[in-house]
Every structure is written in C-alpha cells, then in structure tokens.
Amino acid sequence: MRDIRLLADPFDPSSSLEKLSEASPDSGGIASFIGKVRCGGGVEALELSHYEPLTLPGMDALADAAQERFELGGLVMLHRIGTMHPGDPIVLVAAAAPHRRDAIEAVDFCMDHLKSAAWFWKREKRADGWHWIEPREADHADLARWA
Amino acid sequence: MRDIRLLADPFDPSSSLEKLSEASPDSGGIASFIGKVRCGGGVEALELSHYEPLTLPGMDALADAAQERFELGGLVMLHRIGTMHPGDPIVLVAAAAPHRRDAIEAVDFCMDHLKSAAWFWKREKRADGWHWIEPREADHADLARWA
Amino acid sequence: MAVTILFLGPLRDIAGEDSREVSAPLDWPGLLDAVSGDVAAQLKEERVNIACAGKVLADKTLLHAEDGDEVALLPPVSGG
Amino acid sequence: MAVTILFLGPLRDIAGEDSREVSAPLDWPGLLDAVSGDVAAQLKEERVNIACAGKVLADKTLLHAEDGDEVALLPPVSGG
C-alpha cells in the first residue's frame, strides 16, 4: 500500500493507520507520526498553502526516496492544505516494515523532509491577525542528518 | 496521560492512540509504533511469557526514563503477554510531545529497551512445534545507541 | 501571451497580490524590475527560490520564462 | 520453609519443570547443585541473570536466598 495525498478537508489518521496495518500483513511493525494543530498558545486557526505543480510531485519523490532507503511494506503520507483549527490533524506519515527500525526511521526521514523541504507555507491566526511561520533552525539541523 | 500496562487479552492500538491524542491537546505531535505478529513465514502462534515481579516495574522505570529524557505530553506503553496469533498486536508505544523529534525518539527509545532489556521471552509455534526466539544482534546494537 | 508571476506564502502579503502578468520573455533582471522593491529584495536572498514552468531553478539568475510560463516565487517553506 | 527456584523462558524447557522447591538458605554453589547439569551450564553464562526476591542480582554469584524467597532464573530476553 502506498497512499500519498494532499487533502483539502479534515481526515481521520486512525482509519488510515488501520488500513495500512490491514494492507501490510507481513510487516510486523507500523510506525507513525501525526501532527496536529496545537490547542492553547492562542492559535485560533492555521492555514497551509502550497504550490500545486511542485508539492504533490515532491511528496511522491520523497516517498520514492524513503522506499529506496528503507525496506518498507507500505507507506502513507497525508498532508492537509487549507484552513485548520486547534486539534485538527495536519499530517500523517505511517510506514509498515518487516523490521522495527526501518519503519521508525522512514517516518522520521519523511517528517524531516516534509518540515523543511516540501513546498508548504504555514500561517497562524492569533487574536491580532495572521502571522507567517518561519522555518525553525532545528528543522534544518534535523534534515541535515539524512544527507 | 500515562498508561503503562501488561495485557493478557487482545487490544486495539487505534483506540489507545486516539485516547492519547485527545488527552494531549497541547502536544502537536504523536508518534507511535505498533508491533504485530507477522502473517506468513509459517508462524501459527506466538507466546510471550514474562516474570511478573520484574516486568511491569521495569516498564514503569522505562517510562520514567523516557519522560526524563524527552519532553513529553503523554506516554502509552501496552504490551501483550500470553498466546497471540498472526495479525494480533503485540506492543504499542505512543508518545505525545510538543516537538516532533521528542515524540519520535521517545518511541524509538522505549521500543529498543522493550526489545532487549525488558523481561519477556518469546516463542513461536510452527508446523513442527514451539521454538524459542533468541534476541537479535541488531537489537543489542540498537539499544547501545542510547547509552 | 504573457508570463504569470505567482507570489507564494509570505511573498503574497509583501507583494499585495496573488499574481501578476508581465510580457514574455522574462529573465532575472526583468523579474526584479517587474516586482516591487520589497519583493525584489526578498528574491535576492539565497533562501528564496524560483520555479519556472513547474521546475525549481538550480540557479534563479538563469531564469528564462517564455509565453505562457508560470514563474512561482517560493519563500522559505514551513510545512508539517 | 523453603526457597522456590523459578525456571523462565527457554530454561523451563531445559529444566523440564516450571519451578522447584529447595531448602533454605540457598547460595550460588547450592543453586548450581540444585539444578540439572544443563541448567547449571546455562546459569554460568554471562547472559543469564538471576533475580532473588524480585531484584535482579548485579553479581549472581553473591546469591543469598532465605526462607520464602523466590529465585528466578532469567535467560536472555526477546520482547517486543
């Protein structure tokens, strides 16, 4: 199973995880990461914009790279675009693999690239209006680990 | 939320993940690993035995170590004992955290320790009977990363 | 026909518009002239990329957009 | 009263029993005498641990089990 998608509407990470698990009976391990809009901290909404001609092809190329680098039985990468609210899932990366560390590292690898090397721009709405989010230095350092 | 348990009966990792997610509204990230009995390969059943006076206290101490080492908003560690069949979940480790890499590394850390340093013994039933599973060399190397 | 310049992410706010049509062909000096001074200053920063016709340019100063091409101005990303 | 020796994991198969009661006190030489030669050979391996009264011994040769203690013989683990 390989499911790489941009989603304009809310989604349920649990049901995607279960589908991956069912579709990967010979993979003993499934690792996942779910990123959500944080509650608290004064964020009222979060908007993710993207550039269609680059974003999905970039995610597909990232999935290719993960499948080449790690021995995987399945890979799911779902990423929201549009406006989200606190508690809403933003991203799900899940990998099924015969060996535990392939699954965990594939998720780590994909998340680092989605954070720093995928064509998304994020802004938050606070009481005083919208603010663009700058990339964090830590995200670039995380990405550099895979070079 | 902290939920560290040994389970004698089948469990549903998805519902535990969802509970962790709901209980950790201010953690933007939730990482997880689900280990299942592999289908195929001729394994008909898997039995995990343990030593009660050590096993659960050991998992609690592991959870303490993870919470000390990483900034976590919640931690779930569920481990089956008894007889399982292909497709059955064996273990769920899930960590909620404000920062992605804390969540992912906490799961990695707990799994490495559960594999090589927790008091479980595993045997598989194949067509010719039961076989004890020896620890893998790779598991020891994985554990050594955290020393 | 023309070249469409697309302002993405925070560059949209700096430009005050989503996109702008300019006459083809469009090269790097032409692009810097076609946008506001604030946007031009951003474009000169290394961390701002340019895509032309769906491809990110390895060297944005070699931009050469023709009739019908879309030129996307890509500020630093912040996904996930 | 007595000391209970508990055979865990694969040691249970090697011993051919789950547990055995022996008279207290029990020390390391006494333990090696109380079990079969095959189990004793396993016990001498570094990767086999011993717990006494719920605590894993840092040095198993310092075993000193008293009346009512449980001595658990712990072969290499394979969890998760």
mmCIF file with all atom_site columns, C-alpha atoms in Angstrom, chain B residues 47-51 53-54 79 90-91 111 114-123 132-135, chain D residues 6 8-13 47 49 51 53-56 70-80:
data_model
loop_
_atom_site.group_PDB
_atom_site.id
_atom_site.type_symbol
_atom_site.label_atom_id
_atom_site.label_alt_id
_atom_site.label_comp_id
_atom_site.label_asym_id
_atom_site.label_entity_id
_atom_site.label_seq_id
_atom_site.pdbx_PDB_ins_code
_atom_site.Cartn_x
_atom_site.Cartn_y
_atom_site.Cartn_z
_atom_site.occupancy
_atom_site.B_iso_or_equiv
_atom_site.pdbx_formal_charge
_atom_site.auth_seq_id
_atom_site.auth_comp_id
_atom_site.auth_asym_id
_atom_site.auth_atom_id
_atom_site.pdbx_PDB_model_num
ATOM 1  C CA . GLU B 1 47  ? 3.621  -16.842 23.068 1.00 0.00 ? 47  GLU B CA 1
ATOM 2  C CA . LEU B 1 48  ? 5.115  -14.175 25.289 1.00 0.00 ? 48  LEU B CA 1
ATOM 3  C CA . SER B 1 49  ? 5.930  -15.118 28.845 1.00 0.00 ? 49  SER B CA 1
ATOM 4  C CA . HIS B 1 50  ? 7.214  -12.708 31.475 1.00 0.00 ? 50  HIS B CA 1
ATOM 5  C CA . TYR B 1 51  ? 8.244  -12.554 35.116 1.00 0.00 ? 51  TYR B CA 1
ATOM 6  C CA . PRO B 1 53  ? 7.733  -9.141  39.787 1.00 0.00 ? 53  PRO B CA 1
ATOM 7  C CA . LEU B 1 54  ? 10.133 -7.593  37.269 1.00 0.00 ? 54  LEU B CA 1
ATOM 8  C CA . HIS B 1 79  ? 2.494  -4.979  25.898 1.00 0.00 ? 79  HIS B CA 1
ATOM 9  C CA . ILE B 1 90  ? 1.905  -7.376  20.487 1.00 0.00 ? 90  ILE B CA 1
ATOM 10 C CA . VAL B 1 91  ? 3.029  -3.933  21.550 1.00 0.00 ? 91  VAL B CA 1
ATOM 11 C CA . MET B 1 111 ? 10.990 0.090   21.722 1.00 0.00 ? 111 MET B CA 1
ATOM 12 C CA . LEU B 1 114 ? 11.405 -3.321  25.324 1.00 0.00 ? 114 LEU B CA 1
ATOM 13 C CA . LYS B 1 115 ? 13.145 -5.457  22.703 1.00 0.00 ? 115 LYS B CA 1
ATOM 14 C CA . SER B 1 116 ? 16.390 -6.053  24.555 1.00 0.00 ? 116 SER B CA 1
ATOM 15 C CA . ALA B 1 117 ? 16.033 -5.048  28.169 1.00 0.00 ? 117 ALA B CA 1
ATOM 16 C CA . ALA B 1 118 ? 12.533 -5.989  29.294 1.00 0.00 ? 118 ALA B CA 1
ATOM 17 C CA . TRP B 1 119 ? 11.707 -9.328  30.891 1.00 0.00 ? 119 TRP B CA 1
ATOM 18 C CA . PHE B 1 120 ? 9.857  -11.025 28.075 1.00 0.00 ? 120 PHE B CA 1
ATOM 19 C CA . TRP B 1 121 ? 10.536 -14.365 26.449 1.00 0.00 ? 121 TRP B CA 1
ATOM 20 C CA . LYS B 1 122 ? 9.053  -15.137 23.092 1.00 0.00 ? 122 LYS B CA 1
ATOM 21 C CA . ARG B 1 123 ? 8.403  -18.429 21.359 1.00 0.00 ? 123 ARG B CA 1
ATOM 22 C CA . TRP B 1 132 ? 12.152 -20.023 21.446 1.00 0.00 ? 132 TRP B CA 1
ATOM 23 C CA . ILE B 1 133 ? 13.227 -16.769 19.783 1.00 0.00 ? 133 ILE B CA 1
ATOM 24 C CA . GLU B 1 134 ? 16.762 -15.652 20.517 1.00 0.00 ? 134 GLU B CA 1
ATOM 25 C CA . PRO B 1 135 ? 17.464 -11.926 20.802 1.00 0.00 ? 135 PRO B CA 1
ATOM 26 C CA . LEU D 2 6   ? 11.641 -20.496 39.051 1.00 0.00 ? 6   LEU D CA 1
ATOM 27 C CA . LEU D 2 8   ? 11.740 -18.844 32.974 1.00 0.00 ? 8   LEU D CA 1
ATOM 28 C CA . GLY D 2 9   ? 11.512 -18.827 29.189 1.00 0.00 ? 9   GLY D CA 1
ATOM 29 C CA . PRO D 2 10  ? 13.656 -21.460 27.489 1.00 0.00 ? 10  PRO D CA 1
ATOM 30 C CA . LEU D 2 11  ? 15.137 -22.531 30.853 1.00 0.00 ? 11  LEU D CA 1
ATOM 31 C CA . ARG D 2 12  ? 11.748 -24.003 31.677 1.00 0.00 ? 12  ARG D CA 1
ATOM 32 C CA . ASP D 2 13  ? 12.113 -26.421 28.747 1.00 0.00 ? 13  ASP D CA 1
ATOM 33 C CA . ARG D 2 47  ? 23.855 -13.510 29.586 1.00 0.00 ? 47  ARG D CA 1
ATOM 34 C CA . ASN D 2 49  ? 20.575 -13.410 35.066 1.00 0.00 ? 49  ASN D CA 1
ATOM 35 C CA . ALA D 2 51  ? 16.586 -12.404 40.465 1.00 0.00 ? 51  ALA D CA 1
ATOM 36 C CA . ALA D 2 53  ? 13.047 -11.743 45.967 1.00 0.00 ? 53  ALA D CA 1
ATOM 37 C CA . GLY D 2 54  ? 12.099 -9.569  42.986 1.00 0.00 ? 54  GLY D CA 1
ATOM 38 C CA . LYS D 2 55  ? 15.523 -7.944  42.462 1.00 0.00 ? 55  LYS D CA 1
ATOM 39 C CA . VAL D 2 56  ? 17.935 -8.778  39.658 1.00 0.00 ? 56  VAL D CA 1
ATOM 40 C CA . GLU D 2 70  ? 11.749 -16.798 45.076 1.00 0.00 ? 70  GLU D CA 1
ATOM 41 C CA . VAL D 2 71  ? 14.880 -17.257 42.947 1.00 0.00 ? 71  VAL D CA 1
ATOM 42 C CA . ALA D 2 72  ? 14.082 -16.604 39.275 1.00 0.00 ? 72  ALA D CA 1
ATOM 43 C CA . LEU D 2 73  ? 16.448 -17.852 36.573 1.00 0.00 ? 73  LEU D CA 1
ATOM 44 C CA . LEU D 2 74  ? 16.290 -15.346 33.703 1.00 0.00 ? 74  LEU D CA 1
ATOM 45 C CA . PRO D 2 75  ? 17.604 -16.338 30.278 1.00 0.00 ? 75  PRO D CA 1
ATOM 46 C CA . PRO D 2 76  ? 18.260 -13.689 27.579 1.00 0.00 ? 76  PRO D CA 1
ATOM 47 C CA . VAL D 2 77  ? 15.084 -11.785 26.782 1.00 0.00 ? 77  VAL D CA 1
ATOM 48 C CA . SER D 2 78  ? 13.381 -11.365 23.420 1.00 0.00 ? 78  SER D CA 1
ATOM 49 C CA . GLY D 2 79  ? 10.483 -8.962  23.849 1.00 0.00 ? 79  GLY D CA 1
ATOM 50 C CA . GLY D 2 80  ? 8.502  -6.556  21.673 1.00 0.00 ? 80  GLY D CA 1
#
